[in-house]
Structure formats: C-alpha cells, structure tokens
C-alpha cells in the first residue's frame, strides 16, 4: 500500500463571526498517488477543506481550527505558508482570485521565479505546463484577452509548473468546455502516472470527472457522509438524491432500469445491449419540434453583427444574426473563447458592434455604450464577485430596484431571494458565501428589478443539480409567463441547456453556426464536435436506439419504447 500523503484527524473549522463550523469532525487519509473526488452540495465545506490542506487555514484566517492536518507527516499549522506552497498547490474556484500577471508567460513563471529556478529550466517548465492545458500557442498573449475558461486553464498551468507533489483543485471544470475539461482530466491522470502526484479535487460535474478518480468523498453540512472507491461509490444513490447532486448518467440510468451494475463509462452499443435495445436506423437524426411562437415582434434583433476588441487582429464576433423573442429562453453554447460572453456584453449594450446592428422595438440601434434605457437589460457576469458590493445579501439584491426608483424594493428583494433559495442567508455578507451562493446572489440582484432582457453568463458555475433546477425552473416560469421578457444564458452544461432552453445557438469562432430546438442541435454530431460540445450521454443513447430525444436518465428510462420523431437541424443562412 502507498504511503499516506495527507492525513486529517478530527478537523473542525469555524470562520470568524459565524456560529456554525464550515467543516466538522473530519478524519481522512489519502495515500500517495491517489485521485480523490470531493463532492457535495453548494456551501457544504469543500473549499474550506482544501484551504485547510494547503495552509491558508490557519495561516491566513482568524477562525478557530481544531484537530490535525498533516502533509507528508508534518502538521500544516506548524509549517510556514511559503513552505506549504512548495508541497501543496491549490487552484481556486475562481481564476480571477489567482491570476494577476499581465501576460500568460509571466503568470506561469511567477512561482518558479520565486523559487529561484534556472532560466532554461523555467522556460521548459512554463511551455510544458501550458501545453498540458491546451494554451501552448498563447504563451505571449495578454491575460486580459483570455476568456474565463482560458483563465482557469492558465491558473492550472501556473500550479502545474511548480511541480508540487500534492495538487488541490476547487471546481477545476466549472468554466471549461467539454473538450477542455477532458484535456485537463487527462493531464491530471498523466501527472499521477508520471510524477506520482496526489490529487484532490472538489467538483459538482460528477459525470465528467468520476471515471478519472479512484475514490469519492461526499460531504454534507461539513461532515463526511460517504467515503468509497469509485466502483462502489454509487451502489446506493439515495445520499446523492437527498443532497440534490447530479448522479453520473449511466449509474442513474442502470439503477432506474433495475440493473445491478453502476457503470461510470461504457460504450453506447454495450449500453444498448445491456438494456435490451436494438440500434436505430443508421445515420438517423432525431430532434424535437420547435415550440409554436406567439406572433409578437422580437425583443432584440442582431443583423450581420461584427465586433473586434481594440488592438486585436481577429473579430471576436462575425456575421452574427439572430432574433430573440418574448417569452423565449435561448442558450448560447460553444468552446471557451468562441464569443459567448462578448455576445452577451453586446446584447447588454456594454459593447457596440464594429459593424451590423442591434435593434429593439421602438428603439434605434445601439450606437454607444450605455444608450439603452435604465433597467432594460439585466446582466449577470461570469465572475459574480465583480458585481457584489453591499454589506449584506439583502442589501445587494435590493440595490437595483432601490436605485431604479421602483416601488417596494425590499419586497422585490425578498421575492428574488426566495426564488434563488437565499432567504436564510439574507443577513450574511455576500463575499462570505461560497462561489455558488455568490453566483445566486448576483442573479437575484438582477432578477429583483425584472428587466425585459435577462442575460446570464455561465449561471450554473459552482451549483449542484438541485439549485440549478430550482433556479432555472423559477427563471423560466417568470420569462415564459410574460409577453415582454426573454432570457439568454451561456453555458457548457448541455443537460441544462437541453432541459430549459427553447433554442440552442451553437457558436464557433465568433459565428453562430447552427441554432434550433435542443434536439436538432444536439443531433448534429459533426458541428458539436467542432464546437467542443458533447451531447448529453442519455441523448446519445436515445439517438443510437432510434428513440425520441431525451436528455436525462429518468426521461430515457420513461421513454425507451416511444417512437422517434425525425427532424433536420437548420443551418444559419449567410448574411447578404
């Protein structure tokens, strides 16, 4: 058996000015070379546990810690923080909290410079780390030019270059497209094989990450409630269901179909054989009919829109044209850096097209920043910390309606807090919350003034399944119940896009390549692959079996015998 690398004994930690511990009575041993997955609902203590392992707690916190945390046999509390950093690397949940250099190269080299690494060795390790996360060609790029997902890869590269033997990752996949996520996970597996690294990662995206791990630890309200090898961790799905977590698709599907196995990865044809299904017609494509639309004019129309950031040689958006209708929920999908966030900023009026037009009924085209009426658009940024400034969650959510002069601002805030599941946290400081809770606070602060056009940039980041479903159900109910409002959100979460969006617009290198009902778009495997997006696994199984489209394991189990509905995805016509 491998030597123990991390040993935790009866760990309890309480943050300053809080009455309840963030983690309590945790005991855990992690052997050298193991990849350990830590999961649990938003705010359960995952991030706190990681900070206890790399020395930020207790060295950079005034809270109360009890118990012992040992790394390579040494108590973290007795080692200087700088010494801890030589052995344990931590990648934060938000790359904005970790990335601070102006260039990609300088960011990765910073830690090595502080360690006095020789220049030739430093150059080699910088390039190697960037190659490992898919940023090898962007070594000389400015950090400000990177998308949120690219910044997350950069933060990972900066830690990899340090050569730590223990690597801690807090939601490392939260802002990555599926291809990027797989590249990072393959990198982690290779690091374990080549360097014998011990890796602990906290993550909600179980379906993406669990097959790369050796062991699963489930945390509830700061306590470990499950600790099992991956091949046994999903024998009983009840704890995950109770905590509102997204269970790996195949494990859930087999359980719903009464099968004893709980596979985490399996070829589609083997799944069909296990479930007694025959393959559908070769090459058949199945989608779903577009929902009938009320004969109302679009809220916003983009016509042949181009946009290029200052100093850049390439357009961030090109030939974009799409209409957004009242009562509609539209999902933007595509790889990191494809233009999703730029398009949302342009819809919000914070950017102005370099060419083309953005028009709204009764309003001229946007010709300058800030020319939209106050309160017309609500935008929730990818990084919620850029939006939070009030002392309490309640004040944060009431800020919009109060300063827009709307009636009953506190009642509006209370309603938005209830929708976002934040009522119990109303008196807390927003910046004292978990990343997922801060994301919901930022969303509530926009929802409270009921903008006609609601824009969300990666709203599912850091959220467990129950919170995602509650949030999206509530937002969609509000939007579809109105005749003058629409919701546009960007996401890499194909299940959420398929379950809640009326249309999906797939972006590739600044262009909307294809758009239509989710079933149509996800059936176009060629375009999906080009866009670095993966259709939900249950949709792939249904497609292979010739069944009607469904995007969740429960839906597939219910529809296994229903006949398929054939449709064709609609290509976006070239502008005149």
XYZ file of N, CA and C in Angstrom, residues 5-234:
690
model
N -0.064 10.343 2.207
C 0.422 11.674 1.872
C -0.309 12.738 2.668
N -1.619 12.584 2.794
C -2.451 13.535 3.528
C -3.156 12.785 4.648
N -3.086 13.319 5.844
C -3.754 12.712 6.990
C -4.503 13.801 7.760
N -5.812 13.634 7.912
C -6.647 14.593 8.635
C -7.298 13.855 9.796
N -7.229 14.459 10.975
C -7.760 13.814 12.176
C -8.648 14.789 12.946
N -9.937 14.473 13.021
C -10.901 15.237 13.830
C -10.846 16.732 13.532
N -10.802 17.096 12.246
C -10.705 18.503 11.845
C -12.060 19.200 11.950
N -12.076 20.317 12.664
C -13.232 21.203 12.727
C -12.730 22.627 12.531
N -13.432 23.400 11.713
C -13.016 24.792 11.498
C -14.248 25.678 11.394
N -14.184 26.808 12.121
C -15.270 27.793 12.097
C -14.689 29.145 11.700
N -15.282 29.764 10.669
C -14.839 31.083 10.222
C -15.174 32.146 11.270
N -14.440 33.264 11.272
C -14.760 34.347 12.201
C -16.194 34.859 11.996
N -16.831 35.252 13.067
C -18.170 35.855 13.054
C -19.241 34.900 12.547
N -18.993 33.598 12.609
C -20.013 32.612 12.264
C -20.230 31.693 13.463
N -21.441 31.187 13.567
C -21.763 30.349 14.729
C -21.574 28.862 14.468
N -21.646 28.451 13.197
C -21.541 27.037 12.856
C -20.232 26.752 12.127
N -19.584 25.621 12.411
C -18.359 25.261 11.691
C -18.622 25.021 10.204
N -17.647 25.385 9.384
C -17.741 25.094 7.949
C -17.412 23.633 7.674
N -16.473 23.081 8.414
C -16.209 21.636 8.385
C -16.160 21.165 9.831
N -16.596 19.928 10.078
C -16.668 19.459 11.464
C -16.326 17.981 11.565
N -15.412 17.687 12.461
C -15.040 16.318 12.820
C -14.681 15.471 11.593
N -13.867 16.021 10.732
C -13.456 15.296 9.521
C -12.159 14.547 9.796
N -12.179 13.250 9.492
C -10.974 12.412 9.541
C -10.836 11.734 8.177
N -9.624 11.819 7.614
C -9.441 11.342 6.244
C -7.964 11.052 6.008
N -7.683 9.951 5.319
C -6.317 9.649 4.910
C -6.290 9.425 3.403
N -5.305 10.025 2.751
C -5.185 9.923 1.293
C -3.813 9.364 0.964
N -3.739 8.173 0.361
C -2.437 7.581 0.003
C -1.766 8.352 -1.130
N -0.485 8.226 -1.204
C 0.273 8.849 -2.287
C -0.195 8.312 -3.633
N -0.357 9.216 -4.591
C -0.728 8.833 -5.943
C -2.212 8.622 -6.167
N -3.032 8.894 -5.176
C -4.478 8.700 -5.346
C -5.127 9.966 -5.897
N -6.165 9.788 -6.723
C -7.001 10.902 -7.179
C -8.319 10.802 -6.426
N -8.563 11.773 -5.565
C -9.715 11.760 -4.679
C -10.704 12.828 -5.110
N -11.946 12.427 -5.318
C -13.021 13.359 -5.669
C -13.795 13.725 -4.411
N -13.899 15.022 -4.141
C -14.687 15.532 -3.015
C -15.917 16.232 -3.596
N -17.101 15.793 -3.209
C -18.310 16.401 -3.751
C -19.317 16.621 -2.633
N -20.361 17.337 -2.967
C -21.395 17.683 -2.005
C -22.102 18.936 -2.470
N -23.220 19.308 -1.852
C -23.979 20.466 -2.292
C -23.212 21.772 -2.090
N -23.651 22.812 -2.786
C -23.051 24.133 -2.657
C -23.027 24.569 -1.197
N -21.850 25.030 -0.729
C -21.727 25.526 0.633
C -21.522 24.468 1.689
N -21.210 23.223 1.298
C -21.096 22.132 2.282
C -19.737 22.091 2.980
N -18.741 22.855 2.476
C -17.429 22.874 3.118
C -16.289 22.346 2.276
N -16.522 22.065 0.994
C -15.471 21.501 0.131
C -14.278 22.451 0.014
N -14.549 23.717 -0.286
C -13.463 24.687 -0.462
C -12.709 24.897 0.838
N -13.415 24.941 1.946
C -12.768 25.113 3.252
C -11.809 23.966 3.539
N -12.226 22.753 3.241
C -11.370 21.597 3.472
C -10.079 21.706 2.678
N -10.159 22.134 1.421
C -8.951 22.280 0.602
C -8.030 23.353 1.169
N -8.600 24.449 1.658
C -7.772 25.518 2.233
C -7.073 25.059 3.505
N -7.693 24.137 4.228
C -7.039 23.577 5.409
C -5.822 22.740 5.023
N -5.840 22.180 3.828
C -4.753 21.294 3.399
C -3.546 22.057 2.881
N -3.754 23.258 2.319
C -2.598 23.962 1.765
C -2.091 25.071 2.686
N -2.672 25.192 3.883
C -2.151 26.126 4.871
C -2.800 27.489 4.894
N -3.659 27.812 3.934
C -4.371 29.091 4.010
C -5.170 29.166 5.308
N -5.675 28.018 5.719
C -6.236 27.863 7.059
C -5.270 26.926 7.817
N -4.644 27.387 8.886
C -4.966 28.560 9.710
C -4.135 29.806 9.446
N -3.118 29.746 8.548
C -2.151 30.841 8.445
C -2.754 32.148 7.941
N -3.770 32.091 7.099
C -4.344 33.315 6.525
C -5.782 33.524 6.972
N -6.144 32.946 8.088
C -7.509 33.093 8.588
C -7.488 33.201 10.102
N -8.429 33.977 10.626
C -8.504 34.167 12.077
C -9.566 33.286 12.723
N -10.082 32.315 11.985
C -11.104 31.445 12.543
C -10.525 30.480 13.571
N -11.369 29.574 14.020
C -10.986 28.607 15.053
C -10.853 27.230 14.422
N -9.649 26.638 14.540
C -9.400 25.308 13.982
C -9.081 24.337 15.107
N -9.686 23.160 15.027
C -9.396 22.082 15.966
C -9.017 20.845 15.169
N -8.255 19.952 15.787
C -7.846 18.735 15.109
C -6.487 18.892 14.455
N -6.135 17.932 13.583
C -4.810 17.894 12.976
C -4.921 17.699 11.463
N -4.040 18.388 10.742
C -3.911 18.216 9.287
C -2.423 18.018 9.000
N -2.080 16.847 8.511
C -0.669 16.543 8.254
C -0.457 16.259 6.769
N 0.608 16.830 6.237
C 1.027 16.607 4.849
C 2.447 16.050 4.883
N 2.626 14.855 4.334
C 3.926 14.160 4.411
C 4.384 14.067 5.863
N 3.423 13.856 6.759
C 3.745 13.655 8.163
C 3.940 14.916 8.973
N 3.876 16.081 8.362
C 4.102 17.340 9.081
C 2.786 18.089 9.250
N 2.562 18.609 10.449
C 1.348 19.363 10.753
C 1.383 20.699 10.001
N 0.340 20.948 9.214
C 0.288 22.154 8.380
C 0.375 23.414 9.230
N -0.257 23.389 10.393
C -0.241 24.576 11.241
C 1.129 24.958 11.740
N 2.075 24.038 11.731
C 3.428 24.325 12.225
C 4.413 24.629 11.101
N 3.938 24.618 9.848
C 4.800 24.895 8.691
C 4.443 26.277 8.162
N 5.433 27.068 7.792
C 5.170 28.378 7.201
C 4.379 28.209 5.911
N 3.549 29.206 5.620
C 2.691 29.128 4.428
C 3.525 28.979 3.156
N 4.652 29.689 3.085
C 5.513 29.576 1.902
C 6.048 28.169 1.740
N 6.359 27.511 2.855
C 6.839 26.135 2.800
C 5.731 25.196 2.353
N 4.496 25.437 2.832
C 3.351 24.624 2.389
C 3.186 24.697 0.875
N 3.398 25.896 0.324
C 3.192 26.103 -1.110
C 4.167 25.301 -1.955
N 5.320 24.934 -1.389
C 6.280 24.114 -2.134
C 5.784 22.685 -2.314
N 4.915 22.243 -1.440
C 4.467 20.849 -1.457
C 3.025 20.695 -1.936
N 2.197 21.692 -1.644
C 0.771 21.596 -1.939
C 0.356 22.777 -2.805
N -0.142 22.498 -4.000
C -0.637 23.547 -4.889
C -2.154 23.576 -4.884
N -2.735 24.769 -4.738
C -4.187 24.933 -4.712
C -4.631 25.803 -5.872
N -5.594 25.298 -6.637
C -6.199 26.069 -7.728
C -7.587 26.483 -7.274
N -7.793 27.788 -7.148
C -9.038 28.305 -6.607
C -10.206 28.090 -7.552
N -11.399 28.222 -6.973
C -12.625 28.039 -7.737
C -12.763 29.103 -8.824
N -12.381 30.331 -8.510
C -12.451 31.425 -9.480
C -11.040 31.802 -9.912
N -10.715 31.701 -11.196
C -9.365 32.064 -11.632
C -9.038 33.529 -11.374
N -10.075 34.386 -11.286
C -9.829 35.803 -11.031
C -9.155 36.008 -9.673
N -9.328 35.062 -8.744
C -8.707 35.170 -7.428
C -7.254 34.740 -7.436
N -6.773 34.211 -8.552
C -5.447 33.606 -8.578
C -4.558 34.177 -9.670
N -5.142 34.575 -10.779
C -4.375 35.086 -11.915
C -4.202 36.595 -11.760
N -2.960 37.077 -11.813
C -2.739 38.511 -11.585
C -1.699 39.131 -12.520
N -0.939 38.334 -13.254
C 0.066 38.884 -14.164
C -0.595 39.406 -15.436
N 0.155 40.216 -16.172
C -0.408 40.784 -17.406
C -0.263 39.855 -18.599
N 0.734 38.975 -18.586
C 0.926 38.060 -19.712
C 0.819 36.613 -19.240
N 0.454 35.748 -20.175
C 0.329 34.314 -19.876
C 1.664 33.751 -19.402
N 2.726 34.074 -20.089
C 4.052 33.566 -19.743
C 4.461 33.985 -18.337
N 4.243 35.258 -17.997
C 4.637 35.756 -16.682
C 3.839 35.086 -15.572
N 2.571 34.795 -15.832
C 1.737 34.162 -14.812
C 2.272 32.778 -14.450
N 2.630 31.996 -15.451
C 3.117 30.646 -15.199
C 4.522 30.670 -14.600
N 5.321 31.675 -14.964
C 6.704 31.744 -14.496
C 6.819 32.321 -13.092
N 5.780 32.969 -12.589
C 5.900 33.720 -11.334
C 6.365 32.835 -10.179
N 5.723 31.709 -9.968
C 6.109 30.838 -8.859
C 7.519 30.304 -9.022
N 7.889 29.961 -10.246
C 9.234 29.434 -10.498
C 10.296 30.495 -10.223
N 9.993 31.754 -10.563
C 10.939 32.833 -10.292
C 11.175 32.975 -8.790
N 10.097 32.841 -8.021
C 10.216 32.972 -6.569
C 10.985 31.813 -5.952
N 11.028 30.688 -6.646
C 11.798 29.534 -6.170
C 13.238 29.561 -6.670
N 13.588 30.591 -7.478
C 14.947 30.691 -7.989
C 15.278 29.664 -9.041
N 14.297 29.243 -9.832
C 14.507 28.229 -10.865
C 15.406 28.779 -11.972
N 16.427 28.034 -12.426
C 17.281 28.494 -13.527
C 16.458 28.808 -14.778
N 16.904 29.787 -15.555
C 16.121 30.295 -16.681
C 15.770 29.202 -17.695
N 16.734 28.384 -18.071
C 16.459 27.344 -19.067
C 15.414 26.363 -18.553
N 15.545 25.958 -17.279
C 14.572 25.049 -16.681
C 13.203 25.718 -16.588
N 13.203 27.016 -16.266
C 11.944 27.753 -16.164
C 11.233 27.797 -17.516
N 11.952 28.107 -18.568
C 11.352 28.166 -19.904
C 10.727 26.829 -20.281
N 11.448 25.754 -19.988
C 10.940 24.424 -20.333
C 9.661 24.108 -19.564
N 9.665 24.400 -18.265
C 8.518 24.052 -17.435
C 7.299 24.936 -17.758
N 7.540 26.183 -18.103
C 6.433 27.063 -18.492
C 5.749 26.524 -19.745
N 6.555 26.189 -20.766
C 5.965 25.696 -22.008
C 5.283 24.348 -21.801
N 5.888 23.488 -21.006
C 5.310 22.168 -20.745
C 3.957 22.306 -20.048
N 3.874 23.178 -19.062
C 2.616 23.365 -18.335
C 1.534 23.955 -19.235
N 1.898 24.904 -20.079
C 0.918 25.496 -20.998
C 0.441 24.469 -22.021
N 1.357 23.645 -22.518
C 0.956 22.590 -23.457
C -0.014 21.614 -22.792
N 0.214 21.317 -21.531
C -0.616 20.339 -20.838
C -2.062 20.801 -20.685
N -2.303 22.118 -20.664
C -3.675 22.628 -20.516
C -4.217 23.230 -21.808
N -3.516 23.021 -22.913
C -4.020 23.481 -24.202
C -3.808 24.951 -24.485
N -2.843 25.589 -23.817
C -2.573 27.012 -24.055
C -1.167 27.233 -24.613
N -0.579 26.193 -25.187
C 0.802 26.283 -25.645
C 1.045 27.372 -26.662
N 0.047 27.654 -27.500
C 0.219 28.666 -28.541
C -0.087 30.083 -28.043
N -0.484 30.216 -26.787
C -0.868 31.532 -26.267
C 0.121 32.025 -25.214
N 1.340 31.526 -25.274
C 2.348 31.873 -24.258
C 2.570 33.379 -24.173
N 2.541 34.077 -25.279
C 2.829 35.511 -25.286
C 1.564 36.368 -25.230
N 0.413 35.743 -25.087
C -0.843 36.501 -25.075
C -0.996 37.284 -23.774
N -1.835 38.320 -23.822
C -2.162 39.083 -22.622
C -3.280 38.360 -21.871
N -3.184 38.323 -20.562
C -4.197 37.651 -19.747
C -5.573 38.283 -19.971
N -5.621 39.581 -20.168
C -6.897 40.276 -20.372
C -7.621 39.799 -21.619
N -6.903 39.171 -22.541
C -7.519 38.702 -23.787
C -8.172 37.333 -23.624
N -7.947 36.661 -22.505
C -8.425 35.294 -22.329
C -9.871 35.277 -21.852
N -10.595 34.250 -22.273
C -11.935 34.018 -21.745
C -11.831 33.478 -20.327
N -12.978 33.389 -19.637
C -12.971 32.843 -18.285
C -12.434 31.434 -18.236
N -12.828 30.601 -19.204
C -12.337 29.231 -19.238
C -10.843 29.156 -19.490
N -10.332 30.044 -20.352
C -8.893 30.059 -20.610
C -8.121 30.510 -19.374
N -8.677 31.456 -18.620
C -8.016 31.876 -17.375
C -7.963 30.716 -16.383
N -9.006 29.893 -16.398
C -8.999 28.752 -15.498
C -7.889 27.781 -15.887
N -7.711 27.553 -17.181
C -6.607 26.696 -17.633
C -5.258 27.304 -17.247
N -5.162 28.625 -17.356
C -3.912 29.308 -17.018
C -3.576 29.128 -15.539
N -4.585 29.250 -14.683
C -4.355 29.055 -13.249
C -3.856 27.646 -12.969
N -4.412 26.668 -13.674
C -3.964 25.285 -13.505
C -2.519 25.138 -13.971
N -2.178 25.754 -15.109
C -0.815 25.676 -15.637
C 0.193 26.271 -14.660
N -0.170 27.393 -14.027
C 0.752 28.057 -13.099
C 1.093 27.162 -11.913
N 0.126 26.369 -11.465
C 0.379 25.454 -10.354
C 1.136 24.219 -10.843
N 0.782 23.707 -12.014
C 1.474 22.533 -12.545
C 2.966 22.803 -12.719
N 3.302 24.018 -13.148
C 4.709 24.347 -13.398
C 5.540 24.294 -12.127
N 4.905 24.489 -10.976
C 5.637 24.491 -9.701
C 6.145 23.107 -9.324
N 5.542 22.060 -9.878
C 5.998 20.711 -9.588
C 5.603 20.192 -8.226
N 4.504 20.724 -7.661
C 4.030 20.236 -6.362
C 3.682 18.754 -6.446
N 3.908 18.025 -5.359
C 3.559 16.615 -5.336
C 2.102 16.383 -4.933
N 1.489 17.398 -4.317
C 0.073 17.320 -3.957
C -0.644 18.467 -4.650
N -1.702 18.151 -5.356
C -2.437 19.149 -6.132
C -3.887 19.171 -5.670
N -4.368 20.356 -5.296
C -5.748 20.559 -4.863
C -6.453 21.428 -5.903
N -7.616 20.996 -6.354
C -8.352 21.742 -7.373
C -9.784 21.959 -6.903
N -10.200 23.220 -6.868
C -11.535 23.581 -6.418
C -12.392 23.910 -7.639
N -13.306 23.009 -7.977
C -14.168 23.166 -9.159
C -13.336 23.458 -10.416
N -12.373 22.608 -10.766
C -11.483 22.918 -11.893
C -12.168 22.908 -13.249
N -13.345 22.270 -13.353
C -14.010 22.164 -14.658
C -15.128 23.176 -14.827
N -15.361 24.017 -13.815
C -16.586 24.816 -13.793
C -16.725 25.753 -14.978
N -15.622 26.232 -15.550
C -15.707 27.166 -16.662
C -15.110 26.610 -17.955
N -14.878 25.302 -17.981
C -14.246 24.702 -19.155
C -15.278 24.042 -20.059
N -15.058 24.146 -21.377
C -15.899 23.401 -22.305
C -15.546 21.918 -22.193
N -16.415 21.022 -22.698
C -16.176 19.585 -22.518
C -14.821 19.108 -23.014
N -14.377 19.631 -24.144
C -13.065 19.197 -24.644
C -11.961 19.655 -23.702
N -12.036 20.901 -23.248
C -11.045 21.405 -22.308
C -11.056 20.636 -21.007
N -12.249 20.272 -20.537
C -12.360 19.501 -19.302
C -11.676 18.149 -19.451
N -11.902 17.485 -20.575
C -11.271 16.186 -20.792
C -9.756 16.318 -20.895
N -9.276 17.391 -21.518
C -7.828 17.593 -21.622
C -7.208 17.783 -20.241
N -7.881 18.568 -19.389
C -7.359 18.791 -18.039
C -7.361 17.490 -17.238
N -8.442 16.722 -17.345
C -8.524 15.474 -16.594
C -7.483 14.461 -17.079
N -7.264 14.408 -18.383
C -6.217 13.524 -18.909
C -4.850 13.963 -18.394
N -4.665 15.283 -18.296
C -3.411 15.802 -17.759
C -3.209 15.370 -16.313
N -4.273 15.446 -15.502
C -4.178 15.038 -14.110
C -3.839 13.552 -13.996
N -4.470 12.751 -14.827
C -4.183 11.307 -14.799
C -2.730 11.043 -15.201
N -2.244 11.797 -16.196
C -0.856 11.613 -16.637
C 0.128 12.061 -15.550
N -0.208 13.146 -14.860
C 0.651 13.619 -13.777
C 0.741 12.585 -12.658
N -0.357 11.954 -12.377
C -0.345 10.917 -11.359
C 0.546 9.751 -11.796
N 0.414 9.370 -13.088
C 1.190 8.232 -13.583
C 2.683 8.547 -13.677
N 3.023 9.771 -14.136
C 4.417 10.104 -14.401
C 5.139 10.649 -13.180
N 4.421 11.410 -12.339
C 5.074 12.078 -11.208
C 4.640 11.508 -9.856
N 3.693 10.587 -9.865
C 3.190 10.055 -8.610
C 2.447 11.076 -7.779
N 1.839 12.071 -8.430
C 1.165 13.144 -7.707
C -0.090 12.638 -7.012
N -0.384 13.241 -5.875
C -1.631 13.002 -5.158
C -2.555 14.167 -5.481
N -3.781 13.859 -5.892
C -4.677 14.904 -6.407
C -6.014 14.816 -5.685
N -6.449 15.951 -5.133
C -7.768 16.062 -4.531
C -8.525 17.144 -5.282
N -9.690 16.822 -5.791
C -10.464 17.819 -6.491
C -11.900 17.849 -5.995
N -12.392 19.057 -5.776
C -13.786 19.281 -5.411
C -14.541 19.624 -6.688
N -15.653 18.937 -6.932
C -16.334 19.118 -8.215
C -17.791 18.706 -8.123
N -18.652 19.469 -8.842
C -20.060 19.096 -8.987
C -20.302 18.242 -10.229
N -19.467 18.402 -11.255
C -19.700 17.730 -12.537
C -19.238 16.273 -12.445
N -19.979 15.472 -11.706
C -19.573 14.094 -11.437
C -19.485 13.272 -12.716
N -20.398 13.476 -13.637
C -20.416 12.657 -14.843
C -19.146 12.837 -15.663
N -18.557 14.030 -15.597
C -17.340 14.300 -16.359
C -16.092 13.769 -15.669
N -16.076 13.806 -14.326
C -14.822 13.610 -13.616
C -14.674 12.257 -12.943
N -15.782 11.578 -12.626
C -15.686 10.431 -11.723
C -14.890 9.268 -12.323
N -14.943 9.078 -13.627
C -14.214 7.954 -14.218
C -12.705 8.163 -14.169
N -12.254 9.385 -13.875
C -10.821 9.663 -13.774
C -10.317 9.519 -12.336
N -11.219 9.272 -11.387
C -10.862 9.275 -9.972
C -10.801 7.859 -9.409
N -10.156 7.736 -8.249
C -10.055 6.456 -7.561
C -11.078 6.323 -6.439
N -11.523 7.442 -5.914
C -12.294 7.417 -4.680
C -13.196 8.642 -4.593
N -14.346 8.481 -3.949
C -15.317 9.561 -3.803
C -15.572 9.815 -2.323
N -15.485 11.085 -1.918
C -15.856 11.515 -0.568
C -17.023 12.483 -0.706
N -18.117 12.194 -0.023
C -19.327 13.011 -0.076
C -19.465 13.765 1.244
N -19.644 15.097 1.148
C -19.729 15.941 2.336
C -21.123 16.554 2.433
N -21.669 16.553 3.632
C -22.953 17.185 3.906
C -22.811 18.037 5.160
N -23.075 19.336 5.027
C -23.005 20.272 6.151
C -21.699 20.112 6.933
N -20.607 20.026 6.197
C -19.287 19.988 6.812
C -18.807 18.638 7.279
N -19.646 17.601 7.180
C -19.269 16.259 7.637
C -19.145 15.295 6.457
N -18.259 14.325 6.565
C -18.160 13.261 5.562
C -19.266 12.248 5.835
N -20.117 12.022 4.824
C -21.207 11.061 4.975
C -21.018 9.836 4.085
N -20.013 9.862 3.208
C -19.712 8.711 2.354
C -18.260 8.785 1.936
N -17.575 7.653 1.963
C -16.181 7.566 1.551
C -15.976 6.173 0.960
N -15.962 6.087 -0.377
C -15.911 4.787 -1.047
C -15.061 4.865 -2.310
N -14.464 3.724 -2.718
C -13.845 3.659 -4.053
C -14.897 3.946 -5.120
N -14.453 4.472 -6.257
C -15.415 4.888 -7.295
C -16.305 3.743 -7.754
N -15.771 2.524 -7.805
C -16.583 1.427 -8.317
C -17.674 0.995 -7.334
N -17.629 1.528 -6.101
C -18.683 1.228 -5.131
C -19.425 2.478 -4.651
N -18.960 3.624 -5.076
C -19.498 4.876 -4.528
C -20.940 5.135 -4.909
N -21.426 4.489 -5.988
C -22.792 4.759 -6.458
C -23.686 3.525 -6.345
